Amino acid sequence: MTVSLRNLPDEKGYFGDFGGRFVPDTLMQPLLDLQAAYLEIKDTAEFKDDLADLLNHFVGRPTPLYFCARLTAECGGAKIYLKREDLTHTGAHKINNAVGQILLAKHMGKTRIIAETGAGQHGVATAAVAAKMGMGCVVYMGAEDIKRQEPNVFRMRLLGAEVRGVESGSATLKDAVSEAMRDWVSNVADSYYLLGSALGPHPYPMIVRDFHKVIGQEARAQILETEGRLPDEICACLGGGSNAIGAFHEFLDDKEVALTAVEAGGTAIETGHHAARFSGGHAGIFQGMKSYVLQDKSGQISLTESISAGLDYAGVGPEHANLMEEGRVQYLYVHDKEALAAFRKLSRMEGILPALESSHALAYGLRRAKEMTQEQIIIVNLSGRGDKDMGIVMEALAEELSL
C-alpha cells in the first residue's frame, strides 16, 4: 500500500530516511514529554477552538490571496498570485507556529519561553505570544544577525523579551539554535523551547509543520473560489523550511501541482558563499535531526552566506530532505542580486515591500511565470514583509539609487 507523503513522519519521527531524534540523554525525556502532550491535545475541541480564536483574532487570518495584475501583464505569462503571509500580526508566517506552541506550553504548565531566531521574525512572534500569555521570554540570536536585523531586536525588547547575543561560530542562526538547546537542557522543569522552524529533533518538525499547514489550506480554498481550479505551481523560499512546508503540505497528493522551494544562492555556489543545502550539501546529523547539511569533507559544518538572515542556515528541515529524494518538490536557488531585483520589482509594480527571504521565491516566480502560458497560474508564498530589511537593502542599493 502506498503511504501518502502527507501522513509522515512515522511513529519514530522519520520522513523516509530523514528526521529522528539525535540528542543527549538529558533531552530525550523532555522531547518524549513534548510529543505526548502534543498528541494528547492536538485533536481536542478545546485546543482547536483556542487555536482558531488566536489565528482569527490575534494573527489576523485568513490572509488574502492577492492577484498581481501589473506583474502578470509585465511578465506576459502565467497569472501570478501572492499568498500574503506578510499581512499577519508581527509581519511573517512565523506567528502561526508561535500561537500554536504557546498554547502547548501553557497546557504543559511552563512559565518561561526560550526561542532562537535568525531574521528576527520568529523572535518577534514568540515575544508577542509570550507577552500575551504573561510568560517570561528569552530569545537567542547570532551577533551577526543582531547587526543585520536591529529593528526586530528592538521590537522583541519592546515586547518584553530578553535578547541574548551569540558570538560563537558564524554568529548566525545555527549558533543561536545550539545556545537555545543548552538553555533548555538546564531549565527544562519550567521552560518551554519554542522552536522556530520545521527542523530539529522529533517531534518539532511535525509540530511546526502542523501549525503552518493553514497557509496551504487557505490557499487551496481561495484559488478554487477565485479561479475554479488548483494552481499549476506553488513556490516558497527555503531556510529551515517552515513557510515552504506550510504552503506545500496541502498539495502533496495533487501531482498536477508543481512545488518549488528556493534556497539562498548567496553570491556564488562554486566558492561556497551560499546557503543552498540541496546544491552544495550532503546527508548528515545536525542539531538533533538527520537531514541535508552544508559540511566540509571532514563532516564539520560549513559557514553559510546570504543577504537574507532568515535563509542563512546550514541545515534544512528533514521533511524537505525526504520530499527532495522522493522527487515531489524541486529545490533550486536564487542569488542575492536576483532576489534584490525581485524586491525592487514588487515594490515598484505592486506597492508591496517583501522580506528578502520571500524575494528569493518571488525572483524564481517571476522567472518561471514568463515560461508559462497565460492560462496557467503560479502562487508565490510571500512569507514576510520587508520593513525589517530596510537597512540591508539601503546598503546594497545605495550606489544604484544614489542614496
C-alpha positions as a Python dict, from the first residue, in 0.01 Angstrom:
ca = {
    (1, 'M'): (0, 0, 0),
    (2, 'T'): (135, 344, -95),
    (3, 'V'): (181, 579, 203),
    (4, 'S'): (81, 939, 134),
    (5, 'L'): (366, 1181, 195),
    (6, 'R'): (114, 1382, 397),
    (7, 'N'): (96, 1106, 659),
    (8, 'L'): (462, 1129, 762),
    (9, 'P'): (651, 1124, 995),
    (10, 'D'): (626, 767, 1122),
    (11, 'E'): (594, 686, 1491),
    (12, 'K'): (970, 732, 1542),
    (13, 'G'): (975, 1073, 1376),
    (14, 'Y'): (1116, 975, 1036),
    (15, 'F'): (1029, 1118, 698),
    (16, 'G'): (1170, 833, 490),
    (17, 'D'): (1538, 818, 588),
    (18, 'F'): (1536, 1164, 747),
    (19, 'G'): (1435, 1312, 1080),
    (20, 'G'): (1461, 1113, 1402),
    (21, 'R'): (1579, 1226, 1741),
    (22, 'F'): (1962, 1256, 1778),
    (23, 'V'): (2003, 1425, 2116),
    (24, 'P'): (2184, 1380, 2450),
    (25, 'D'): (2013, 1161, 2712),
    (26, 'T'): (1916, 1472, 2909),
    (27, 'L'): (1691, 1591, 2625),
    (28, 'M'): (1528, 1257, 2544),
    (29, 'Q'): (1265, 1265, 2820),
    (30, 'P'): (1169, 1632, 2760),
    (31, 'L'): (1115, 1551, 2393),
    (32, 'L'): (905, 1245, 2479),
    (33, 'D'): (701, 1460, 2720),
    (34, 'L'): (652, 1722, 2448),
    (35, 'Q'): (538, 1460, 2199),
    (36, 'A'): (293, 1308, 2447),
    (37, 'A'): (148, 1648, 2537),
    (38, 'Y'): (103, 1747, 2172),
    (39, 'L'): (-63, 1418, 2074),
    (40, 'E'): (-288, 1446, 2380),
    (41, 'I'): (-432, 1787, 2296),
    (42, 'K'): (-396, 1846, 1922),
    (43, 'D'): (-733, 1696, 1825),
    (44, 'T'): (-934, 1812, 2127),
    (45, 'A'): (-1218, 2055, 2070),
    (46, 'E'): (-1085, 2295, 2336),
    (47, 'F'): (-739, 2319, 2176),
    (48, 'K'): (-879, 2358, 1825),
    (49, 'D'): (-1118, 2631, 1943),
    (50, 'D'): (-842, 2820, 2128),
    (51, 'L'): (-607, 2795, 1828),
    (52, 'A'): (-876, 2908, 1582),
    (53, 'D'): (-962, 3203, 1805),
    (54, 'L'): (-598, 3319, 1820),
    (55, 'L'): (-546, 3268, 1446),
    (56, 'N'): (-857, 3469, 1362),
    (57, 'H'): (-840, 3749, 1618),
    (58, 'F'): (-471, 3780, 1715),
    (59, 'V'): (-289, 3668, 1398),
    (60, 'G'): (-544, 3808, 1151),
    (61, 'R'): (-623, 3502, 941),
    (62, 'P'): (-722, 3424, 677),
    (63, 'T'): (-457, 3614, 486),
    (64, 'P'): (-550, 3726, 131),
    (65, 'L'): (-457, 3552, -192),
    (66, 'Y'): (-358, 3856, -397),
    (67, 'F'): (-357, 3873, -777),
    (68, 'C'): (-60, 4071, -914),
    (69, 'A'): (-221, 4231, -1219),
    (70, 'R'): (71, 4454, -1319),
    (71, 'L'): (340, 4191, -1263),
    (72, 'T'): (135, 3937, -1459),
    (73, 'A'): (98, 4180, -1751),
    (74, 'E'): (468, 4266, -1739),
    (75, 'C'): (580, 3901, -1738),
    (76, 'G'): (336, 3811, -2015),
    (77, 'G'): (286, 3454, -1900),
    (78, 'A'): (111, 3282, -1609),
    (79, 'K'): (-118, 3460, -1364),
    (80, 'I'): (87, 3550, -1055),
    (81, 'Y'): (-77, 3529, -712),
    (82, 'L'): (79, 3606, -374),
    (83, 'K'): (-25, 3434, -52),
    (84, 'R'): (6, 3734, 181),
    (85, 'E'): (165, 3592, 499),
    (86, 'D'): (335, 3932, 530),
    (87, 'L'): (-3, 4069, 644),
    (88, 'T'): (-20, 3857, 960),
    (89, 'H'): (28, 4018, 1302),
    (90, 'T'): (407, 4075, 1356),
    (91, 'G'): (461, 4057, 978),
    (92, 'A'): (550, 3700, 889),
    (93, 'H'): (421, 3342, 878),
    (94, 'K'): (618, 3269, 1197),
    (95, 'I'): (325, 3379, 1415),
    (96, 'N'): (115, 3075, 1304),
    (97, 'N'): (356, 2841, 1479),
    (98, 'A'): (415, 3069, 1777),
    (99, 'V'): (46, 3082, 1877),
    (100, 'G'): (15, 2704, 1845),
    (101, 'Q'): (322, 2630, 2055),
    (102, 'I'): (239, 2888, 2323),
    (103, 'L'): (-92, 2705, 2379),
    (104, 'L'): (106, 2381, 2408),
    (105, 'A'): (346, 2540, 2657),
    (106, 'K'): (53, 2666, 2865),
    (107, 'H'): (-103, 2317, 2861),
    (108, 'M'): (228, 2171, 2988),
    (109, 'G'): (238, 2419, 3278),
    (110, 'K'): (552, 2601, 3161),
    (111, 'T'): (611, 2961, 3268),
    (112, 'R'): (926, 3055, 3074),
    (113, 'I'): (975, 3054, 2695),
    (114, 'I'): (1307, 3000, 2517),
    (115, 'A'): (1345, 3070, 2145),
    (116, 'E'): (1606, 3128, 1877),
    (117, 'T'): (1581, 3350, 1572),
    (118, 'G'): (1770, 3435, 1255),
    (119, 'A'): (1595, 3718, 1073),
    (120, 'G'): (1415, 3810, 1394),
    (121, 'Q'): (1061, 3739, 1276),
    (122, 'H'): (1030, 3422, 1485),
    (123, 'G'): (1176, 3610, 1781),
    (124, 'V'): (921, 3889, 1744),
    (125, 'A'): (635, 3640, 1708),
    (126, 'T'): (749, 3448, 2017),
    (127, 'A'): (794, 3766, 2220),
    (128, 'A'): (442, 3874, 2121),
    (129, 'V'): (271, 3548, 2223),
    (130, 'A'): (474, 3526, 2545),
    (131, 'A'): (363, 3879, 2633),
    (132, 'K'): (2, 3790, 2557),
    (133, 'M'): (23, 3486, 2788),
    (134, 'G'): (219, 3666, 3061),
    (135, 'M'): (525, 3440, 3034),
    (136, 'G'): (894, 3525, 3058),
    (137, 'C'): (1080, 3506, 2727),
    (138, 'V'): (1449, 3470, 2631),
    (139, 'V'): (1546, 3484, 2261),
    (140, 'Y'): (1890, 3371, 2139),
    (141, 'M'): (2019, 3545, 1827),
    (142, 'G'): (2353, 3537, 1649),
    (143, 'A'): (2560, 3853, 1693),
    (144, 'E'): (2586, 3890, 1316),
    (145, 'D'): (2208, 3866, 1280),
    (146, 'I'): (2159, 4121, 1559),
    (147, 'K'): (2356, 4369, 1348),
    (148, 'R'): (2157, 4286, 1034),
    (149, 'Q'): (1813, 4290, 1199),
    (150, 'E'): (1834, 4574, 1450),
    (151, 'P'): (1467, 4683, 1413),
    (152, 'N'): (1344, 4336, 1505),
    (153, 'V'): (1577, 4323, 1808),
    (154, 'F'): (1421, 4647, 1928),
    (155, 'R'): (1071, 4511, 1869),
    (156, 'M'): (1147, 4199, 2075),
    (157, 'R'): (1273, 4411, 2364),
    (158, 'L'): (966, 4636, 2347),
    (159, 'L'): (753, 4323, 2376),
    (160, 'G'): (936, 4229, 2695),
    (161, 'A'): (1177, 3963, 2569),
    (162, 'E'): (1542, 3936, 2672),
    (163, 'V'): (1757, 3906, 2358),
    (164, 'R'): (2085, 3720, 2419),
    (165, 'G'): (2352, 3764, 2152),
    (166, 'V'): (2554, 3457, 2046),
    (167, 'E'): (2915, 3525, 1947),
    (168, 'S'): (3029, 3167, 1879),
    (169, 'G'): (3076, 3005, 1536),
    (170, 'S'): (2941, 3212, 1249),
    (171, 'A'): (2723, 3408, 1497),
    (172, 'T'): (2411, 3324, 1296),
    (173, 'L'): (2105, 3102, 1334),
    (174, 'K'): (2276, 2765, 1381),
    (175, 'D'): (2473, 2901, 1676),
    (176, 'A'): (2157, 3055, 1825),
    (177, 'V'): (1981, 2715, 1799),
    (178, 'S'): (2270, 2547, 1985),
    (179, 'E'): (2253, 2803, 2269),
    (180, 'A'): (1875, 2771, 2297),
    (181, 'M'): (1909, 2393, 2329),
    (182, 'R'): (2172, 2434, 2605),
    (183, 'D'): (1939, 2667, 2796),
    (184, 'W'): (1654, 2418, 2760),
    (185, 'V'): (1867, 2131, 2899),
    (186, 'S'): (1947, 2340, 3207),
    (187, 'N'): (1595, 2473, 3271),
    (188, 'V'): (1359, 2210, 3137),
    (189, 'A'): (1146, 2198, 3455),
    (190, 'D'): (984, 2539, 3397),
    (191, 'S'): (1094, 2630, 3043),
    (192, 'Y'): (944, 2554, 2701),
    (193, 'Y'): (1166, 2566, 2391),
    (194, 'L'): (952, 2729, 2122),
    (195, 'L'): (1148, 2619, 1814),
    (196, 'G'): (1101, 2840, 1512),
    (197, 'S'): (1121, 2619, 1204),
    (198, 'A'): (1027, 2271, 1085),
    (199, 'L'): (1360, 2121, 1192),
    (200, 'G'): (1543, 1979, 1493),
    (201, 'P'): (1466, 1653, 1677),
    (202, 'H'): (1126, 1482, 1664),
    (203, 'P'): (855, 1595, 1736),
    (204, 'Y'): (944, 1957, 1643),
    (205, 'P'): (940, 1917, 1260),
    (206, 'M'): (593, 1764, 1285),
    (207, 'I'): (458, 2019, 1533),
    (208, 'V'): (584, 2325, 1344),
    (209, 'R'): (462, 2180, 1012),
    (210, 'D'): (117, 2115, 1156),
    (211, 'F'): (81, 2475, 1278),
    (212, 'H'): (181, 2612, 936),
    (213, 'K'): (-46, 2387, 727),
    (214, 'V'): (-309, 2661, 749),
    (215, 'I'): (-118, 2850, 476),
    (216, 'G'): (-179, 2583, 213),
    (217, 'Q'): (-529, 2504, 337),
    (218, 'E'): (-634, 2865, 290),
    (219, 'A'): (-454, 2900, -45),
    (220, 'R'): (-627, 2589, -179),
    (221, 'A'): (-975, 2714, -86),
    (222, 'Q'): (-902, 3067, -212),
    (223, 'I'): (-768, 2967, -554),
    (224, 'L'): (-1060, 2726, -605),
    (225, 'E'): (-1303, 3006, -522),
    (226, 'T'): (-1122, 3260, -743),
    (227, 'E'): (-1014, 3054, -1043),
    (228, 'G'): (-1223, 2739, -1007),
    (229, 'R'): (-918, 2513, -1018),
    (230, 'L'): (-587, 2435, -849),
    (231, 'P'): (-270, 2630, -943),
    (232, 'D'): (-11, 2488, -1179),
    (233, 'E'): (277, 2570, -946),
    (234, 'I'): (345, 2697, -593),
    (235, 'C'): (682, 2832, -486),
    (236, 'A'): (825, 2939, -150),
    (237, 'C'): (1163, 3037, -9),
    (238, 'L'): (1354, 2778, 196),
    (239, 'G'): (1555, 2847, 510),
    (240, 'G'): (1475, 2599, 784),
    (241, 'G'): (1166, 2510, 585),
    (242, 'S'): (856, 2619, 781),
    (243, 'N'): (683, 2852, 535),
    (244, 'A'): (756, 2619, 242),
    (245, 'I'): (619, 2305, 409),
    (246, 'G'): (321, 2505, 531),
    (247, 'A'): (241, 2615, 176),
    (248, 'F'): (312, 2275, 16),
    (249, 'H'): (164, 2020, 256),
    (250, 'E'): (-199, 2054, 148),
    (251, 'F'): (-95, 1992, -216),
    (252, 'L'): (145, 1697, -175),
    (253, 'D'): (-108, 1449, -315),
    (254, 'D'): (-204, 1677, -607),
    (255, 'K'): (57, 1559, -858),
    (256, 'E'): (-62, 1812, -1118),
    (257, 'V'): (55, 2097, -891),
    (258, 'A'): (431, 2157, -920),
    (259, 'L'): (601, 2255, -593),
    (260, 'T'): (925, 2452, -589),
    (261, 'A'): (1138, 2559, -293),
    (262, 'V'): (1402, 2829, -340),
    (263, 'E'): (1722, 2835, -133),
    (264, 'A'): (1973, 3114, -85),
    (265, 'G'): (2237, 3107, -359),
    (266, 'G'): (2431, 3386, -187),
    (267, 'T'): (2699, 3535, -408),
    (268, 'A'): (2825, 3210, -563),
    (269, 'I'): (2766, 2837, -526),
    (270, 'E'): (3109, 2745, -668),
    (271, 'T'): (3303, 2934, -399),
    (272, 'G'): (3085, 2815, -111),
    (273, 'H'): (2939, 3159, -37),
    (274, 'H'): (2575, 3045, -14),
    (275, 'A'): (2323, 2854, 197),
    (276, 'A'): (2192, 2612, -68),
    (277, 'R'): (2187, 2280, 116),
    (278, 'F'): (2050, 2076, -174),
    (279, 'S'): (2301, 2217, -420),
    (280, 'G'): (2610, 2202, -200),
    (281, 'G'): (2522, 1982, 98),
    (282, 'H'): (2503, 1614, 194),
    (283, 'A'): (2301, 1400, 432),
    (284, 'G'): (2422, 1423, 789),
    (285, 'I'): (2329, 1462, 1156),
    (286, 'F'): (2281, 1823, 1266),
    (287, 'Q'): (2110, 1978, 1567),
    (288, 'G'): (1916, 1668, 1662),
    (289, 'M'): (1799, 1551, 1317),
    (290, 'K'): (1917, 1368, 1007),
    (291, 'S'): (1882, 1589, 703),
    (292, 'Y'): (2077, 1769, 432),
    (293, 'V'): (2357, 1980, 578),
    (294, 'L'): (2633, 2203, 445),
    (295, 'Q'): (2955, 2042, 568),
    (296, 'D'): (3317, 2002, 467),
    (297, 'K'): (3498, 1678, 378),
    (298, 'S'): (3563, 1612, 749),
    (299, 'G'): (3195, 1647, 833),
    (300, 'Q'): (3236, 1986, 1001),
    (301, 'I'): (2953, 2235, 950),
    (302, 'S'): (3037, 2487, 679),
    (303, 'L'): (2992, 2861, 711),
    (304, 'T'): (2697, 2999, 515),
    (305, 'E'): (2629, 3326, 338),
    (306, 'S'): (2313, 3503, 225),
    (307, 'I'): (2186, 3858, 208),
    (308, 'S'): (1882, 3720, 392),
    (309, 'A'): (1939, 3633, 758),
    (310, 'G'): (1635, 3403, 759),
    (311, 'L'): (1779, 3177, 488),
    (312, 'D'): (2134, 3176, 627),
    (313, 'Y'): (2126, 2830, 789),
    (314, 'A'): (2345, 2522, 736),
    (315, 'G'): (2069, 2263, 770),
    (316, 'V'): (1716, 2213, 639),
    (317, 'G'): (1406, 2050, 783),
    (318, 'P'): (1402, 1670, 739),
    (319, 'E'): (1063, 1660, 564),
    (320, 'H'): (1217, 1863, 281),
    (321, 'A'): (1508, 1619, 253),
    (322, 'N'): (1261, 1338, 202),
    (323, 'L'): (1049, 1537, -46),
    (324, 'M'): (1362, 1610, -247),
    (325, 'E'): (1465, 1243, -259),
    (326, 'E'): (1106, 1141, -342),
    (327, 'G'): (1111, 1390, -629),
    (328, 'R'): (786, 1556, -518),
    (329, 'V'): (938, 1903, -466),
    (330, 'Q'): (1210, 2061, -678),
    (331, 'Y'): (1477, 2257, -492),
    (332, 'L'): (1651, 2547, -666),
    (333, 'Y'): (1848, 2852, -559),
    (334, 'V'): (1850, 3225, -634),
    (335, 'H'): (2149, 3454, -588),
    (336, 'D'): (2145, 3770, -376),
    (337, 'K'): (2136, 4003, -678),
    (338, 'E'): (1834, 3836, -834),
    (339, 'A'): (1648, 3847, -501),
    (340, 'L'): (1722, 4218, -467),
    (341, 'A'): (1594, 4281, -820),
    (342, 'A'): (1270, 4099, -736),
    (343, 'F'): (1242, 4303, -415),
    (344, 'R'): (1256, 4623, -619),
    (345, 'K'): (1017, 4500, -886),
    (346, 'L'): (740, 4401, -644),
    (347, 'S'): (783, 4727, -453),
    (348, 'R'): (759, 4941, -766),
    (349, 'M'): (490, 4749, -953),
    (350, 'E'): (252, 4627, -681),
    (351, 'G'): (324, 4856, -384),
    (352, 'I'): (436, 4569, -161),
    (353, 'L'): (774, 4554, 20),
    (354, 'P'): (864, 4183, 53),
    (355, 'A'): (1107, 4033, 303),
    (356, 'L'): (1442, 3942, 149),
    (357, 'E'): (1362, 3578, 227),
    (358, 'S'): (1041, 3599, 25),
    (359, 'S'): (1222, 3788, -252),
    (360, 'H'): (1411, 3468, -335),
    (361, 'A'): (1084, 3285, -405),
    (362, 'L'): (949, 3587, -590),
    (363, 'A'): (1256, 3603, -815),
    (364, 'Y'): (1201, 3243, -919),
    (365, 'G'): (827, 3301, -955),
    (366, 'L'): (879, 3594, -1193),
    (367, 'R'): (1130, 3397, -1399),
    (368, 'R'): (903, 3093, -1410),
    (369, 'A'): (585, 3288, -1495),
    (370, 'K'): (745, 3408, -1821),
    (371, 'E'): (799, 3045, -1925),
    (372, 'M'): (435, 2950, -1859),
    (373, 'T'): (125, 3023, -2068),
    (374, 'Q'): (-137, 3288, -1992),
    (375, 'E'): (-381, 3010, -1899),
    (376, 'Q'): (-156, 2887, -1619),
    (377, 'I'): (-136, 3000, -1254),
    (378, 'I'): (159, 3032, -1016),
    (379, 'I'): (131, 3115, -643),
    (380, 'V'): (426, 3268, -457),
    (381, 'N'): (414, 3238, -79),
    (382, 'L'): (509, 3585, 44),
    (383, 'S'): (633, 3470, 384),
    (384, 'G'): (712, 3809, 538),
    (385, 'R'): (726, 4184, 493),
    (386, 'G'): (1039, 4379, 413),
    (387, 'D'): (1039, 4656, 673),
    (388, 'K'): (1294, 4465, 881),
    (389, 'D'): (1536, 4452, 586),
    (390, 'M'): (1548, 4824, 506),
    (391, 'G'): (1899, 4870, 645),
    (392, 'I'): (2038, 4584, 433),
    (393, 'V'): (1856, 4698, 119),
    (394, 'M'): (1966, 5060, 165),
    (395, 'E'): (2329, 4949, 194),
    (396, 'A'): (2305, 4709, -102),
    (397, 'L'): (2135, 4961, -332),
    (398, 'A'): (2299, 5281, -208),
    (399, 'E'): (2515, 5334, -514),
    (400, 'E'): (2247, 5226, -761),
    (401, 'L'): (1986, 5459, -611),
    (402, 'S'): (2234, 5740, -533),
    (403, 'L'): (2142, 5732, -163),
}
